[in-house]
mmCIF file of C-alpha atoms in Angstrom:
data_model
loop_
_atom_site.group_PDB
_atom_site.id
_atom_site.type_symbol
_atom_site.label_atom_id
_atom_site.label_comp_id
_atom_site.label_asym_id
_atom_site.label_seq_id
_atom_site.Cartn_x
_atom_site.Cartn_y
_atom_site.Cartn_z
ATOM 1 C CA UNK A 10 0.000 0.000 0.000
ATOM 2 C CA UNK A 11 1.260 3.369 -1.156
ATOM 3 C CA UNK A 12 0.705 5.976 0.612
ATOM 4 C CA UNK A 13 1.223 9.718 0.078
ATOM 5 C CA UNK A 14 3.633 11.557 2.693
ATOM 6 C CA UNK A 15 0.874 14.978 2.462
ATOM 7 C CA UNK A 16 -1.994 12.903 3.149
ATOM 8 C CA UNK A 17 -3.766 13.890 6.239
ATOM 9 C CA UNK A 18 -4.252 10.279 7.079
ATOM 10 C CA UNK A 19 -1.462 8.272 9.182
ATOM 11 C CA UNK A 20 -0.897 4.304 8.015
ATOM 12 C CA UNK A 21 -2.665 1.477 9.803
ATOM 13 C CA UNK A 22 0.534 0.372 11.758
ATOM 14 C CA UNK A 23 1.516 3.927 12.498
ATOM 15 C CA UNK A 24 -2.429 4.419 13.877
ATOM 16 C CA UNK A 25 -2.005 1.113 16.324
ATOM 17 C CA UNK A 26 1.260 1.978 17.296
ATOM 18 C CA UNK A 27 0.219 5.400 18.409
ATOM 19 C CA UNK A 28 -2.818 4.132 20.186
ATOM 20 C CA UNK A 29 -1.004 0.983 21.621
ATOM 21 C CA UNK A 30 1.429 4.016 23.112
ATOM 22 C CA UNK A 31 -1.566 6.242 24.143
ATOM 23 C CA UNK A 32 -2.837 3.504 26.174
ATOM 24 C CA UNK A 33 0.346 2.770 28.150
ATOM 25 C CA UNK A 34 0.827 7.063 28.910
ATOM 26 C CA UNK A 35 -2.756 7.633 29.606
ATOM 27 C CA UNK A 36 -1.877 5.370 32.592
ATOM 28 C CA UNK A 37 0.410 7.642 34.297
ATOM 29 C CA UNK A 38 -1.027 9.112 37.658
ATOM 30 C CA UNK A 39 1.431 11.544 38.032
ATOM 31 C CA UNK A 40 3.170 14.881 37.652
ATOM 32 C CA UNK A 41 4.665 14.628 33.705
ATOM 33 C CA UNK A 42 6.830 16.136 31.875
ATOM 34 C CA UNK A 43 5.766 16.238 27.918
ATOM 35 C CA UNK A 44 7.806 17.250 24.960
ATOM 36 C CA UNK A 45 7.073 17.877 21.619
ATOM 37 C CA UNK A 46 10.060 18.547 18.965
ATOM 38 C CA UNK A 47 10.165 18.460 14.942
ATOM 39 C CA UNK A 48 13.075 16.040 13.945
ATOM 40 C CA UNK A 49 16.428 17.377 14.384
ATOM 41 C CA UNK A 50 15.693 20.034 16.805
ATOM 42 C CA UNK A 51 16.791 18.228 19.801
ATOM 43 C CA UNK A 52 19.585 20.763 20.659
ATOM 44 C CA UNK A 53 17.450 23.618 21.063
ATOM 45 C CA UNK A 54 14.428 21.428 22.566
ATOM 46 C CA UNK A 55 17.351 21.204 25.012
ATOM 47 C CA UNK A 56 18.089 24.809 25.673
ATOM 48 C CA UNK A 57 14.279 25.311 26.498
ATOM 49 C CA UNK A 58 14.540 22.358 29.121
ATOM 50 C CA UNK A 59 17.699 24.073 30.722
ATOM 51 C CA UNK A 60 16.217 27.743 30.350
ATOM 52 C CA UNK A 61 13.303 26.631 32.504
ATOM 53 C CA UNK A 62 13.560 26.673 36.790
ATOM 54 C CA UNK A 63 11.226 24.375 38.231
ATOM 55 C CA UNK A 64 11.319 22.474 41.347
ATOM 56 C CA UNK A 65 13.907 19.567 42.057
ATOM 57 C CA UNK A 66 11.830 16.563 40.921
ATOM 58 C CA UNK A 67 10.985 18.230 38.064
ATOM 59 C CA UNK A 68 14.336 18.894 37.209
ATOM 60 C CA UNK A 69 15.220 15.446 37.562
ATOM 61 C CA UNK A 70 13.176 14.583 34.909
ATOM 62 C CA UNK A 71 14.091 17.262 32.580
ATOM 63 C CA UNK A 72 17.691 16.136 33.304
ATOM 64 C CA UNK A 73 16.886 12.872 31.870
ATOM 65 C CA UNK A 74 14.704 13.868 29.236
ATOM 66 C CA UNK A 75 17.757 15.376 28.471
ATOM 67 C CA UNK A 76 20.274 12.764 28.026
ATOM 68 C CA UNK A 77 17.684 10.709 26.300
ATOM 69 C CA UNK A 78 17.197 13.561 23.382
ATOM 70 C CA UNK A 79 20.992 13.433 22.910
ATOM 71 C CA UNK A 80 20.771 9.594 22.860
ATOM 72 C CA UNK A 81 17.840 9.472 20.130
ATOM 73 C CA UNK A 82 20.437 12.128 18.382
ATOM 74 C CA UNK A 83 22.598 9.113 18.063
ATOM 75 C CA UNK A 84 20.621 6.305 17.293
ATOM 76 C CA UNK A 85 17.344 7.752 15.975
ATOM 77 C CA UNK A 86 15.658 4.569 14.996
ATOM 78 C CA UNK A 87 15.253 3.539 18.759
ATOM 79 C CA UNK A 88 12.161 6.332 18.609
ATOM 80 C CA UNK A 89 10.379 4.218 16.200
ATOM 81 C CA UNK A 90 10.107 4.379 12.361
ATOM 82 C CA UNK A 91 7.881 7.071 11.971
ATOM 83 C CA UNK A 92 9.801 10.410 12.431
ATOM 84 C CA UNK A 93 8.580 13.802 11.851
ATOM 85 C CA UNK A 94 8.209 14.803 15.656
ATOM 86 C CA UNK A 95 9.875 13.224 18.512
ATOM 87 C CA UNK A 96 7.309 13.354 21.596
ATOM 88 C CA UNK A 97 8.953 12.415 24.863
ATOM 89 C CA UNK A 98 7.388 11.745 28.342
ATOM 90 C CA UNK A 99 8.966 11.929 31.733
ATOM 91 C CA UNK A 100 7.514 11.244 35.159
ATOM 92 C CA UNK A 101 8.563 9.685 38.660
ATOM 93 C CA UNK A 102 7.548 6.144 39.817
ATOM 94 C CA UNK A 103 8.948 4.501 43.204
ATOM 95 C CA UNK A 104 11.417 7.055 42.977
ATOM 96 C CA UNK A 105 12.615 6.770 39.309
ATOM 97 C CA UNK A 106 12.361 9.180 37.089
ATOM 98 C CA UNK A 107 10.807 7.180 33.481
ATOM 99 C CA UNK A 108 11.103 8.620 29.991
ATOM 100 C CA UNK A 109 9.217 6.879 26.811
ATOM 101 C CA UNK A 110 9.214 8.535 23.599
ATOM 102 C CA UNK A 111 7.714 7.788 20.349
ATOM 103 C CA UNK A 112 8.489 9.005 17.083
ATOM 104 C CA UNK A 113 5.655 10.011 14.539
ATOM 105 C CA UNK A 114 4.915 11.121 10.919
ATOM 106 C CA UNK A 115 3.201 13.713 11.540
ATOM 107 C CA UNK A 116 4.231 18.048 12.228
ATOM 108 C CA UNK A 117 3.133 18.769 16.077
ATOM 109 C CA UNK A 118 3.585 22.041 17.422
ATOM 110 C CA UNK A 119 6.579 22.495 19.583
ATOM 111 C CA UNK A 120 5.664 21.875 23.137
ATOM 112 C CA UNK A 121 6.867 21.724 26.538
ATOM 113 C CA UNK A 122 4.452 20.870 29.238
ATOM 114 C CA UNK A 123 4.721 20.502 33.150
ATOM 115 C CA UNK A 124 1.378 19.153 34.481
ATOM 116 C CA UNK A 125 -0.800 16.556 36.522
ATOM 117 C CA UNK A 126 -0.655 14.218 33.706
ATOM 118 C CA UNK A 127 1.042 13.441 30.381
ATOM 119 C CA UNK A 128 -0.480 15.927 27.500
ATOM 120 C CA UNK A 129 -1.539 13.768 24.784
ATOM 121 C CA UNK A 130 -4.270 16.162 23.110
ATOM 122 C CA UNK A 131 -2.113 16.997 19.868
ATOM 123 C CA UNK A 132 -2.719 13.339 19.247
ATOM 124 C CA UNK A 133 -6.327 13.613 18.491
ATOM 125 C CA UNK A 134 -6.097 14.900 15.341
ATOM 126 C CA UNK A 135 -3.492 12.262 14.365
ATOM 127 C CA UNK A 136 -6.045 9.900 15.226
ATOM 128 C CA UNK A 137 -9.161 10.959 13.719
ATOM 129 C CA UNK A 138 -10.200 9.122 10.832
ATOM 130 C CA UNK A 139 -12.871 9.130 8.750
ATOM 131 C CA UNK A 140 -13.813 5.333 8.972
ATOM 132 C CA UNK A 141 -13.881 2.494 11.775
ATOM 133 C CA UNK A 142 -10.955 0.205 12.517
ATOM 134 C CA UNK A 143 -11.123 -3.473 13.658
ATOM 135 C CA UNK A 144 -8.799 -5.209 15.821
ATOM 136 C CA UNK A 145 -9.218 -8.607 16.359
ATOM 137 C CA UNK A 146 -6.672 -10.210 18.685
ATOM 138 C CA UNK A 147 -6.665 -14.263 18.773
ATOM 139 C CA UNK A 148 -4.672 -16.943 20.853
ATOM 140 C CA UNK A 149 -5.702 -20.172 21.343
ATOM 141 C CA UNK A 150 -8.882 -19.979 23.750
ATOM 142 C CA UNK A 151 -10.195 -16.382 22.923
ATOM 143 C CA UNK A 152 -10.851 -13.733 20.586
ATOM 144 C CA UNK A 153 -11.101 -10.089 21.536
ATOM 145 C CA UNK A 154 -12.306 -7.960 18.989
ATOM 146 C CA UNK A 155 -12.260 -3.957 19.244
ATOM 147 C CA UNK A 156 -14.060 -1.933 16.828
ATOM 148 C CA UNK A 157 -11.756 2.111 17.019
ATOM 149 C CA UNK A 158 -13.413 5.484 15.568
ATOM 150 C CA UNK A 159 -9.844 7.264 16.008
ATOM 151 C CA UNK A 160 -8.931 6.749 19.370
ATOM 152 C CA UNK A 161 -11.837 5.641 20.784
ATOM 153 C CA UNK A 162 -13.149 2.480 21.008
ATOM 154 C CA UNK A 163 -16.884 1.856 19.847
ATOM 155 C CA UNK A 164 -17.723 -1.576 20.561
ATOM 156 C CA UNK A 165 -15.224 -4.481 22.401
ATOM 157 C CA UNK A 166 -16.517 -8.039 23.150
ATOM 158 C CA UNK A 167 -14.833 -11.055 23.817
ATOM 159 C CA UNK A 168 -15.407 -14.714 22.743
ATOM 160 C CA UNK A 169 -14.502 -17.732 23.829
ATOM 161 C CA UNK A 170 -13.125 -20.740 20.734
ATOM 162 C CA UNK A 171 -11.814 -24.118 20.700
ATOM 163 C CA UNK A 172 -8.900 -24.507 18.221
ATOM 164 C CA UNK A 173 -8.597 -28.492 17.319
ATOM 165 C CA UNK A 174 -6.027 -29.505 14.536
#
């Protein structure tokens, strides 16, 4: 499948990967640190992290959002395969500070956030789509099938099978 880098549309895999992500962020109970970059601008993105004062375990964060913007410098591909912006995520559990980053096709504006929770919102637009996506998951005793309108999921059942060769 071809698809055109100005569409307004992502790809399938790009569209589960960034939902599969979502999920695991829209977890986080906790003060988070979010950062939106375009590709490449990691050095300044950097700057604005050290230009800001904020208090100490915020700091800590931005200190290793830091050292993980000049690590993605060096080996991009770890972000994922879809790089236009670089948004990174940093917050404190049991006392460590965690970073996770994804990489995405798409222009974001440039943003640095401090708040409550992670700030996902310039993903809904990524994720709106003009038709319905099904995801049917399978193993051996169950299927679980999820019916998405962008990020949201419409319908979700699960069923029980018997696989016999």
């Amino acid at each position: 499948m071809k698809t055109n880098p100005k569409s307004s549309e992502i790809t399938p895999s790009e569209w589960l990967s960034i939902n599969q992500f979502l999920h695991e962020i829209k977890q986080i109970d906790s003060e988070c640190i979010s950062v939106y970059y375009p590709y490449g601008k990691g050095l300044e993105t950097i700057s604005l992290l050290r230009e800001t004062n904020r208090k100490e375990s915020l700091e800590k964060i931005e200190s290793k959002i830091e050292k993980r913007i000049l690590e993605l410098k060096e080996n991009l591909p770890s972000a994922g395969k879809f790089i236009e912006t670089l948004c990174i995520f940093g917050w404190i559990k049991n006392d460590k500070v965690v970073i996770k980053e994804i990489g995405i096709s798409k222009n974001l504006p440039y943003i640095y956030m401090a708040n409550k929770r992670p700030f996902v919102k310039p993903f809904n637009d990524i994720l709106k789509i003009n038709h319905d996506v099904l995801l049917v998951i399978l193993n051996q005793k169950s299927a679980k099938i999820q019916k998405f309108h962008g990020s949201q999921i419409t319908q979700e059942f699960k069923i029980w099978i018997d696989l016999f060769y």
